[in-house]
Amino acid sequence: MTVHPEQRIDLEALRARYRAERDRRLRPDGDDQYTPLADRRGAGDPWTSGEDRRDPVDDAVDALVVGGGFGGLVAAARLRDAGLERIRIVDAAGDLGGTWYWNRYPGVACDVESYIYLPLLEEVGVMPTRKYAPGEEIRQHARAIGRRFDLYRDALLRTEVTSLRWDDDAARWTVRTDHGDVVAARYVVVSSGPFNRPKLPGIPGLADFRGHTFHTSRWDYAHTGGGPDGGLDRLADRRVAVIGTGATAIQAVPHLAEGARHLYVVQRTPSTVDERGDRPTDPAWWDSLEPGWQRARRENFLDLVDGRHADVDLVDDRWTDTAPVRGSRRRARGEEEPALATELADAEKMTEIRARVDDLVVDPTVAAALKPWYRQMCKRPTFSDRYLQAFNRPDVTLLDTRGAGVERVTADGIVVDGVEYPVDTIVLATGFELGVDPATRAGADIRGRGGLPLAEYWADGLRTLHGWVSRGFPNLFHLGSTQNAASPNFAHVLEVQAEHVAGVVAEAEARGDVLVEPSAAAEDRWVATIRERAVDLQVFQAACTPGYYNGEGRPRRRSEQFGGGPVEFHAVLAEWRAHGDREEVFTAR
Ligand code: NDP
């Protein structure tokens, strides 16, 4: 690495460069530049074929879980542990796995360490093959959870929930689906995931392209050949353009480069690409792990990425070395004023990331174009030991649009900066819609007591107790990002949320005559805590290059995250379960 600690950083010059990067990317249409890829099932499912019709179901279950990804799976598993008999997962996909069901593009793998990412490893008794397991292995793990907790029995797959209505007399939710099912459920968990709606770029002419186009979450192996491990042999005589350079493209590009006759990588904003350091799991190390190791390892990682001190760094990868983590260490040393320490740590980290591009990319012009000029957490960090190297191949061309994006698509190719590049295939690595209202993200019309729509109840901001339950919506629980706390290891925070929900449900079951519904006072207090503790990210995000982290350059005024971070949030939940006032959350039926 070419950076030395004594290298001086001119912060003023850096800020000016970052502002310039942001300004050339800002566009008036913000989020509106994208169009959704139809509804999930209308967008097609490359992984399931055959007849989609079946007789509608009309029955009653103990719990219905919207979403068969890791959040829904762990919630269902924990509800099973709590003694519930009939648990029904409903998902649009043809199988369990959530994002790992849909995303099977070449190179797909987790980039958070698999030992802490994959849920319930100890209970399912599985050893991930690698530090960063391939997507297919992760998908099979989701299926194994489904089998281990008998979740296939009542599952309704290739099915979308259309409405949830609270029936006060029966003290049940009535759940309707797009297959005409009508299910009565005592409890409902909504875990629809943040990346459930692929989006397409609004590039003029895209619909007129005569070649083949698909989104990375609907990979077309019939067209490309090969599989998630690569070997895209049907691209050998094709010129391919991939649009987008986010975390997905970083993983797919090395395989596209190997397969295509020629690959154009169309870049609007370069990602930060740090070291990955993947390696096979050492079975001897694995056998040496003591029971409870996964929880301990997850908590150690969470402490570190939450900016706390830990005596060891068990995961020891580039996530525990991001700019904010370095910033917290630097602040702890107390040598500079906190904001300066944070900014200096970021500048050092980004200088290293840019130096890494120079180290790995031979052509200096290409290397210059691949360097990211923004603070690291403006965009999702990425990790690869193959992506940057792909640009050294003679059959790979970086089309750097310098923030402008593709100008237009013609019948035969793409136009960048006035030049048309004829291509046969366009791969859209353009990500997912994130600005969707959490009340409607699952795609269901949710109505609680008195027919009140959840979207209306939350119209002026979320109203929950601890992010998972709202007054007027008894026995309805939310997993995800709703007045709780996030972490790069999203599977971990989902599991903590799921355990909390199931713990409270177990208690409600033991009482027998109660509903889980917060008191007005408890909910008011949590909303007030969210507002009081909110970390104001406006200034940071407004200075960032646009992306989904900052609402495409229009940062939200109000944060719905708990400002104390995930470690403190998990302690709040644990404290409530141990000593909380039960009247705050149980109401008589
Ligand atoms: P992203 O939203 O991160 O990236 C979309 C890309 O498309 C960006 O590079 C964007 O450019 C580009 N783009 C959009 N419109 C245009 C246009 N008109 N012209 C040119 N480029 C365009 O989506 P991803 O699918 O890459 O990632 C989504 C998330 O999924 C990640 O952030 C991550 O959280 C998760 N993920 C996780 C993985 C894991 O291993 N755990 C692996 C892959 C994804 P610009 O940056 O300029 O907006």
XYZ file of C-alpha atoms and ligand atoms in Angstrom:
637
model
C 0.000 0.000 0.000
C 1.347 3.378 -0.937
C -0.053 5.393 1.985
C 2.092 6.252 4.953
C 0.862 7.560 8.289
C 2.906 10.701 7.960
C 1.219 11.548 4.666
C -0.568 14.826 5.232
C -4.176 15.142 4.244
C -5.446 18.459 2.942
C -8.989 18.340 4.278
C -10.092 21.526 2.544
C -9.024 20.214 -0.846
C -10.629 16.863 -0.118
C -13.943 18.461 0.874
C -13.926 20.500 -2.325
C -13.268 17.373 -4.379
C -16.081 15.521 -2.606
C -18.469 18.416 -3.218
C -17.591 18.428 -6.890
C -18.207 14.676 -7.091
C -21.608 15.111 -5.461
C -22.585 18.061 -7.627
C -21.913 16.346 -10.913
C -24.106 13.438 -9.765
C -27.047 15.412 -8.364
C -30.061 15.328 -10.628
C -33.463 16.945 -10.308
C -35.419 13.696 -10.597
C -33.797 12.036 -7.529
C -35.602 8.775 -6.829
C -37.966 9.345 -9.761
C -35.227 8.428 -12.223
C -36.063 4.775 -11.531
C -39.040 2.653 -12.467
C -40.046 -0.500 -10.589
C -39.575 -3.855 -12.296
C -43.360 -4.449 -12.260
C -44.676 -6.311 -9.249
C -42.511 -9.132 -8.010
C -44.385 -11.946 -9.662
C -45.268 -9.941 -12.732
C -41.525 -9.403 -13.144
C -41.174 -13.138 -13.627
C -39.472 -15.805 -11.597
C -36.617 -17.469 -13.447
C -36.244 -20.097 -10.717
C -39.690 -21.682 -10.748
C -41.579 -22.956 -13.722
C -44.872 -24.708 -14.195
C -48.455 -24.150 -13.241
C -48.999 -21.308 -10.824
C -52.610 -22.140 -10.075
C -53.805 -23.947 -6.959
C -56.969 -24.135 -4.929
C -57.346 -21.285 -2.475
C -56.768 -22.036 1.177
C -59.419 -21.129 3.737
C -58.277 -21.996 7.246
C -56.822 -20.724 10.511
C -53.227 -20.694 11.756
C -51.501 -19.617 14.924
C -49.053 -17.288 13.192
C -48.684 -16.002 9.672
C -45.282 -14.680 8.615
C -45.084 -12.381 5.599
C -41.693 -13.077 3.996
C -39.571 -16.226 3.821
C -36.168 -14.541 4.068
C -33.921 -14.792 7.091
C -36.065 -12.423 9.205
C -39.246 -14.393 8.580
C -37.471 -17.725 8.955
C -35.902 -16.915 12.293
C -39.182 -15.428 13.561
C -40.990 -18.595 12.511
C -38.309 -20.785 14.107
C -38.520 -18.900 17.387
C -42.328 -18.967 17.347
C -42.044 -22.720 16.854
C -39.789 -22.840 19.931
C -42.449 -20.789 21.747
C -44.843 -23.668 21.162
C -46.961 -22.438 18.250
C -48.232 -25.302 16.157
C -49.407 -23.848 12.865
C -47.012 -21.302 11.424
C -47.525 -20.185 7.854
C -44.876 -18.366 5.875
C -46.216 -16.582 2.801
C -43.803 -15.450 0.106
C -43.949 -14.440 -3.552
C -40.897 -16.592 -4.234
C -41.064 -20.250 -5.214
C -39.057 -21.284 -2.152
C -37.711 -19.975 1.133
C -34.607 -17.761 1.167
C -35.814 -14.214 0.484
C -33.114 -12.162 -1.197
C -31.035 -15.328 -1.627
C -33.880 -16.895 -3.563
C -34.003 -14.098 -6.103
C -30.357 -13.080 -6.331
C -28.469 -15.887 -8.060
C -26.262 -13.802 -10.320
C -22.761 -15.128 -11.007
C -20.482 -14.491 -8.056
C -23.318 -13.981 -5.573
C -22.055 -14.465 -2.037
C -22.398 -12.826 1.333
C -19.891 -10.108 2.078
C -20.535 -10.119 5.795
C -18.706 -13.115 7.260
C -20.845 -16.244 6.857
C -20.139 -17.440 10.430
C -21.973 -14.405 11.792
C -24.327 -13.795 8.877
C -26.017 -17.179 8.490
C -28.632 -17.548 11.244
C -29.009 -20.543 13.541
C -25.792 -22.235 12.439
C -25.421 -24.020 15.740
C -29.002 -25.240 15.821
C -29.054 -26.395 12.212
C -25.593 -27.911 12.614
C -24.000 -26.532 9.478
C -20.449 -25.416 8.727
C -20.246 -22.750 5.997
C -17.612 -23.794 3.484
C -15.987 -20.361 3.281
C -15.531 -17.168 5.256
C -17.891 -15.593 2.683
C -20.242 -18.351 1.588
C -21.605 -18.490 -1.964
C -25.251 -17.536 -2.455
C -26.403 -21.035 -3.330
C -25.017 -22.377 -0.069
C -26.809 -19.580 1.800
C -30.046 -20.379 0.005
C -29.683 -24.033 0.937
C -29.169 -22.957 4.545
C -32.465 -21.028 4.435
C -34.118 -24.217 3.177
C -32.465 -26.232 5.934
C -33.942 -23.861 8.530
C -37.315 -24.405 6.879
C -36.943 -28.185 7.205
C -35.449 -28.127 10.705
C -38.402 -26.092 12.050
C -41.037 -27.757 9.873
C -41.903 -24.538 8.087
C -42.669 -26.006 4.667
C -45.750 -27.821 5.977
C -47.969 -24.730 6.085
C -46.042 -22.408 3.774
C -47.781 -20.671 0.881
C -45.159 -19.931 -1.745
C -45.595 -18.028 -5.023
C -48.204 -16.138 -3.089
C -48.479 -12.501 -2.074
C -50.447 -11.178 0.844
C -52.782 -8.489 -0.423
C -54.550 -7.466 2.783
C -54.442 -7.858 6.539
C -57.575 -6.912 8.488
C -57.941 -7.019 12.245
C -61.181 -8.696 13.317
C -61.954 -7.403 16.786
C -64.701 -9.922 17.593
C -62.602 -12.934 16.705
C -59.365 -11.325 17.964
C -57.716 -12.545 14.754
C -56.163 -11.119 11.644
C -57.901 -11.990 8.393
C -55.239 -12.406 5.741
C -56.047 -12.385 2.037
C -53.705 -13.242 -0.820
C -53.488 -12.928 -4.584
C -54.456 -16.620 -4.835
C -57.801 -15.985 -3.163
C -56.664 -17.512 0.143
C -58.421 -16.382 3.305
C -56.473 -17.228 6.433
C -57.321 -16.370 10.032
C -54.155 -15.793 12.062
C -53.756 -15.103 15.761
C -50.383 -13.455 15.202
C -48.821 -11.864 12.120
C -45.144 -11.064 11.574
C -44.234 -8.798 8.654
C -40.662 -9.233 7.438
C -40.664 -8.209 3.816
C -37.010 -7.151 3.566
C -35.472 -3.945 2.280
C -34.474 -5.241 -1.161
C -37.717 -6.799 -2.346
C -38.402 -4.426 -5.243
C -35.898 -4.383 -8.095
C -35.694 -1.090 -9.953
C -34.857 -0.177 -13.516
C -33.052 2.970 -14.592
C -35.206 5.433 -16.509
C -32.769 5.522 -19.427
C -34.433 6.813 -22.628
C -34.772 4.097 -25.252
C -34.265 1.124 -22.937
C -37.562 -0.406 -24.045
C -36.487 -0.210 -27.715
C -33.291 -2.223 -27.293
C -33.364 -5.178 -29.690
C -30.868 -7.279 -27.746
C -31.505 -8.987 -24.448
C -31.923 -7.219 -21.085
C -32.443 -8.465 -17.559
C -32.023 -7.327 -13.947
C -29.370 -9.010 -11.811
C -32.010 -10.296 -9.369
C -33.671 -12.159 -12.275
C -30.506 -13.528 -13.901
C -31.135 -15.229 -17.235
C -28.809 -18.239 -17.354
C -30.589 -19.532 -20.456
C -29.091 -16.489 -22.172
C -25.683 -16.350 -20.480
C -24.992 -20.029 -19.833
C -23.111 -21.058 -16.710
C -24.360 -20.565 -13.178
C -23.701 -18.696 -9.941
C -20.124 -20.061 -9.946
C -19.482 -18.518 -13.361
C -18.753 -20.260 -16.679
C -21.026 -17.957 -18.704
C -20.193 -19.743 -21.943
C -23.156 -18.486 -23.981
C -21.739 -14.978 -23.803
C -18.601 -15.988 -25.704
C -19.793 -14.341 -28.905
C -21.704 -11.512 -27.245
C -20.876 -7.941 -26.355
C -22.301 -7.205 -22.956
C -22.903 -3.969 -21.052
C -23.466 -4.026 -17.327
C -25.083 -0.884 -15.938
C -24.270 -0.155 -12.322
C -21.236 -0.638 -10.104
C -22.790 -1.315 -6.670
C -22.263 -4.349 -4.418
C -24.027 -6.640 -6.910
C -21.987 -5.579 -9.952
C -18.769 -5.860 -7.938
C -19.486 -9.572 -7.542
C -20.832 -10.241 -11.053
C -18.322 -8.281 -13.166
C -15.361 -10.704 -12.831
C -17.571 -13.513 -14.193
C -19.068 -11.387 -16.948
C -15.534 -10.378 -17.904
C -14.491 -14.013 -18.200
C -17.586 -15.009 -20.187
C -18.284 -12.150 -22.591
C -16.636 -11.500 -25.921
C -16.390 -7.946 -24.694
C -17.668 -6.382 -21.492
C -18.517 -2.717 -21.019
C -18.878 -1.718 -17.381
C -20.979 1.426 -17.286
C -20.089 3.439 -14.227
C -21.871 6.458 -12.839
C -20.249 6.513 -9.390
C -17.393 4.181 -8.413
C -17.891 2.043 -5.317
C -15.343 1.796 -2.555
C -13.774 -1.633 -3.102
C -11.828 -2.886 -0.114
C -10.067 -6.211 0.432
C -12.259 -9.257 0.846
C -9.873 -11.949 2.064
C -12.129 -14.925 1.398
C -10.833 -18.364 2.393
C -12.124 -21.878 3.018
C -13.286 -22.710 6.526
C -10.720 -24.610 8.563
C -12.619 -27.673 9.892
C -10.255 -27.971 12.877
C -11.044 -24.386 13.895
C -14.727 -25.060 13.374
C -14.623 -28.154 15.592
C -12.902 -26.153 18.317
C -15.810 -23.703 18.676
C -17.640 -23.901 21.998
C -21.451 -23.837 22.224
C -22.734 -20.257 22.140
C -19.863 -19.186 19.896
C -22.100 -17.683 17.213
C -23.865 -15.295 19.564
C -20.512 -14.250 21.046
C -18.964 -13.719 17.610
C -21.967 -11.723 16.404
C -21.916 -9.538 19.493
C -18.185 -8.963 19.167
C -18.681 -7.803 15.567
C -21.627 -5.638 16.597
C -19.609 -3.994 19.370
C -16.869 -3.113 16.914
C -19.027 -1.800 14.085
C -21.039 0.139 16.677
C -17.843 1.985 17.571
C -17.324 0.295 20.945
C -14.242 -1.195 22.451
C -13.656 -4.951 22.310
C -10.540 -6.754 23.468
C -10.483 -8.971 20.388
C -11.670 -8.659 16.811
C -12.959 -12.154 16.067
C -14.140 -11.499 12.520
C -11.185 -9.292 11.650
C -12.191 -8.186 8.169
C -12.643 -4.854 6.456
C -16.058 -4.296 8.046
C -14.357 -3.941 11.403
C -11.982 -1.475 9.781
C -14.384 0.947 8.096
C -13.962 4.697 8.384
C -16.535 5.052 11.215
C -14.861 2.246 13.199
C -11.479 3.910 12.749
C -13.111 7.211 13.649
C -14.357 5.833 16.965
C -10.847 4.580 17.801
C -9.386 7.920 16.902
C -11.958 9.772 18.998
C -11.204 7.489 21.931
C -7.567 8.615 21.779
C -8.869 12.149 22.297
C -6.085 13.802 20.337
C -8.391 15.842 18.161
C -11.786 17.395 18.477
C -14.362 14.583 17.721
C -15.665 15.797 14.346
C -12.107 16.319 13.106
C -10.999 12.897 14.340
C -13.935 11.309 12.490
C -13.161 13.162 9.287
C -9.437 12.422 9.427
C -10.075 8.707 9.940
C -12.386 8.773 6.930
C -9.866 10.632 4.810
C -7.149 8.124 5.705
C -9.369 5.173 4.918
C -10.475 6.595 1.600
C -6.887 7.466 0.706
C -6.010 3.804 1.223
C -8.965 2.657 -0.838
C -7.935 4.942 -3.683
C -4.326 3.816 -3.382
C -5.509 0.221 -3.672
C -6.985 1.081 -7.087
C -3.570 2.328 -8.213
C -1.974 -0.834 -6.870
C -4.311 -3.147 -8.765
C -5.260 -1.382 -12.004
C -2.522 -1.103 -14.588
C -3.823 1.706 -16.820
C -3.542 4.976 -14.850
C -6.477 6.601 -16.694
C -8.744 3.678 -15.869
C -7.448 3.638 -12.289
C -8.207 7.336 -11.907
C -11.776 6.799 -13.097
C -12.301 3.932 -10.648
C -11.418 5.999 -7.596
C -14.277 6.979 -5.309
C -14.362 10.569 -4.076
C -16.743 10.700 -1.119
C -16.762 9.656 2.517
C -16.879 5.905 2.887
C -20.336 5.619 4.412
C -21.968 7.757 1.737
C -22.509 4.501 -0.108
C -22.563 0.828 0.796
C -18.922 -0.327 1.115
C -17.961 -3.247 -1.115
C -15.232 -5.882 -0.877
C -13.584 -7.801 -3.681
C -10.245 -9.296 -4.593
C -11.255 -9.708 -8.251
C -13.305 -6.708 -9.379
C -10.624 -4.067 -9.915
C -8.300 -6.593 -11.532
C -10.947 -7.312 -14.206
C -10.189 -3.891 -15.739
C -6.719 -5.086 -16.695
C -8.241 -7.444 -19.261
C -8.161 -6.339 -22.898
C -11.775 -7.478 -23.331
C -13.129 -5.213 -20.558
C -13.803 -1.501 -21.048
C -14.780 0.874 -18.295
C -17.307 3.376 -19.591
C -17.065 6.064 -16.972
C -20.010 8.383 -17.427
C -18.553 10.823 -14.847
C -21.755 10.915 -12.877
C -24.069 11.339 -15.845
C -25.184 7.743 -16.399
C -26.083 6.201 -19.706
C -27.274 8.887 -22.100
C -29.693 6.643 -23.954
C -30.147 3.170 -25.293
C -30.623 2.582 -29.015
C -31.971 -0.481 -30.770
C -28.413 -1.785 -30.999
C -26.465 -0.477 -28.067
C -25.831 2.142 -25.445
C -24.794 5.759 -25.827
C -22.323 7.275 -23.416
C -21.028 10.791 -23.897
C -22.345 10.908 -27.453
C -20.665 7.661 -28.527
C -22.719 4.577 -29.348
C -21.353 1.216 -28.219
C -23.091 -1.677 -29.979
C -23.967 -4.470 -27.530
C -26.011 -7.669 -27.606
C -26.900 -7.856 -23.908
C -27.575 -5.273 -21.211
C -27.369 -6.431 -17.598
C -29.076 -4.057 -15.189
C -27.238 -4.067 -11.865
C -29.288 -1.075 -10.834
C -30.445 -2.112 -7.382
C -33.705 -1.922 -5.494
C -36.289 0.634 -4.436
C -35.671 1.742 -0.893
C -37.744 4.833 -0.370
C -40.890 2.731 0.030
C -43.198 3.483 2.971
C -42.644 0.726 5.570
C -46.421 0.483 6.048
C -46.882 -0.637 2.454
C -43.526 -2.251 1.616
C -44.929 -5.740 2.039
C -47.469 -4.896 -0.656
C -50.400 -5.549 1.677
C -53.137 -3.174 2.756
C -52.874 -3.389 6.554
C -55.868 -2.252 8.662
C -56.072 -2.493 12.418
C -58.764 -1.715 14.975
C -61.740 0.167 13.523
C -60.375 -0.434 9.998
C -57.590 2.120 10.469
C -54.966 1.756 7.722
C -51.420 1.396 9.059
C -50.252 3.778 6.320
C -52.558 6.400 7.823
C -51.475 5.710 11.382
C -47.864 6.143 10.334
C -48.483 9.007 7.906
C -46.730 11.583 10.114
C -43.901 9.264 11.102
C -43.695 5.759 12.484
C -45.411 5.068 15.793
C -44.219 1.905 17.519
C -43.024 0.509 20.791
C -39.401 -0.574 20.261
C -39.987 -0.732 16.526
C -41.973 -3.946 16.446
C -45.575 -3.295 17.504
C -48.109 -0.439 17.247
C -51.176 0.558 19.177
C -54.382 -0.287 17.321
C -52.662 -3.169 15.530
C -52.702 -5.962 18.116
C -50.587 -9.093 17.571
C -49.009 -7.588 14.428
C -45.225 -7.421 14.513
C -42.691 -5.743 12.249
C -39.133 -6.884 11.602
C -36.650 -4.709 9.760
C -35.869 -1.006 9.978
C -38.669 0.581 11.971
C -37.629 2.643 15.007
C -34.991 0.080 15.930
C -31.314 -0.173 15.080
C -29.391 -1.485 12.096
C -25.987 -3.073 11.537
C -24.038 -4.251 8.495
C -24.916 -7.741 9.751
C -28.616 -7.293 9.147
C -29.271 -10.990 9.780
C -28.122 -10.453 13.361
C -30.402 -7.524 14.139
C -33.311 -9.376 12.535
C -32.635 -12.356 14.769
C -32.626 -10.197 17.903
C -35.926 -8.641 16.809
C -37.380 -12.087 16.080
C -36.292 -13.430 19.467
C -37.913 -10.478 21.181
C -41.206 -10.921 19.324
C -41.258 -14.651 20.051
C -40.345 -14.073 23.708
C -43.293 -11.730 24.179
C -45.601 -14.066 22.246
C -44.540 -16.962 24.500
C -45.530 -14.892 27.498
C -48.871 -13.910 25.924
C -49.543 -17.582 25.250
C -48.790 -18.451 28.859
C -51.227 -15.784 30.054
C -53.823 -16.998 27.600
C -56.233 -14.062 27.638
C -54.183 -11.166 26.376
C -53.330 -9.404 23.145
C -49.921 -7.963 22.422
C -50.573 -4.261 21.937
C -48.682 -1.361 23.464
C -50.339 1.184 25.695
C -50.602 4.709 24.298
C -48.175 5.916 26.975
C -45.542 3.286 26.152
C -45.745 3.987 22.440
C -45.603 7.753 23.005
C -42.523 7.337 25.162
C -40.681 5.287 22.528
C -41.568 7.718 19.735
C -40.300 10.544 21.971
C -37.084 8.571 22.619
C -36.581 8.066 18.880
C -37.012 11.792 18.287
C -34.831 12.864 21.237
C -32.009 10.447 20.529
C -32.104 10.792 16.730
C -28.669 11.284 15.249
C -28.822 14.132 12.790
C -27.262 12.773 9.606
C -28.552 15.620 7.447
C -25.275 17.480 7.169
C -23.235 14.332 6.532
C -25.689 12.962 3.990
C -26.249 16.264 2.208
C -22.512 16.364 1.487
C -22.600 12.842 0.035
C -22.733 11.734 -3.546
C -26.315 10.536 -4.198
C -27.375 6.969 -3.628
C -29.938 5.049 -1.668
C -28.235 5.888 1.647
C -29.195 9.551 1.261
C -32.451 9.372 -0.678
C -30.651 9.974 -3.983
C -29.313 13.282 -2.742
C -32.423 14.290 -0.805
C -31.721 13.145 2.760
C -34.751 12.564 4.912
C -35.295 15.215 7.545
C -36.184 12.763 10.251
C -34.396 9.612 11.263
C -36.556 6.729 12.397
C -33.554 4.867 13.774
C -32.772 4.574 17.458
C -29.847 6.953 17.898
C -28.159 4.905 20.610
C -27.105 2.262 18.083
C -27.700 -1.483 17.963
C -25.842 -2.545 21.116
C -27.835 -0.184 23.316
C -31.024 -1.047 21.451
C -30.538 -4.754 22.073
C -29.973 -3.964 25.751
C -33.261 -1.997 25.792
C -35.112 -5.054 24.474
C -33.380 -7.433 26.909
C -34.094 -5.105 29.819
C -37.745 -4.892 28.840
C -38.037 -8.677 28.655
C -36.405 -9.050 32.055
C -38.075 -6.245 33.988
C -40.447 -4.305 31.703
C -43.898 -3.251 32.787
C -46.157 -5.920 31.302
C -49.135 -3.547 31.272
C -47.252 -1.603 28.590
C -47.633 -4.368 26.070
C -50.416 -6.754 27.070
C -54.065 -5.755 26.832
C -56.984 -7.884 27.917
C -58.672 -9.670 25.060
P -27.078 -0.374 -5.750
O -28.298 0.467 -5.577
O -26.080 -0.387 -4.705
O -26.329 0.012 -7.101
C -27.023 0.381 -8.257
C -26.005 0.829 -9.275
O -26.658 1.184 -10.487
C -25.219 2.050 -8.826
O -23.875 1.873 -9.184
C -25.869 3.170 -9.626
O -25.042 4.272 -9.827
C -26.131 2.445 -10.921
N -27.093 3.125 -11.805
C -28.388 3.364 -11.582
N -28.931 4.027 -12.613
C -27.946 4.213 -13.531
C -27.886 4.833 -14.793
N -28.968 5.438 -15.322
N -26.707 4.819 -15.467
C -25.623 4.224 -14.910
N -25.620 3.640 -13.708
C -26.778 3.624 -13.009
O -27.634 -1.866 -6.067
P -26.907 -3.278 -5.844
O -27.831 -4.302 -6.395
O -25.527 -3.262 -6.318
O -26.843 -3.427 -4.277
C -27.996 -3.235 -3.462
C -27.712 -3.667 -2.050
O -27.809 -5.073 -1.949
C -26.312 -3.365 -1.554
O -26.143 -2.058 -1.186
C -26.188 -4.321 -0.414
O -26.769 -3.812 0.745
C -26.957 -5.516 -0.932
N -25.998 -6.497 -1.468
C -25.355 -7.259 -0.554
C -24.448 -8.179 -0.946
C -23.800 -9.011 0.088
O -22.859 -9.651 -0.208
N -24.245 -9.050 1.327
C -24.098 -8.371 -2.355
C -24.851 -7.529 -3.240
C -25.750 -6.621 -2.807
P -24.906 5.433 -8.704
O -24.021 4.860 -7.641
O -24.324 6.558 -9.408
O -26.297 5.701 -8.184
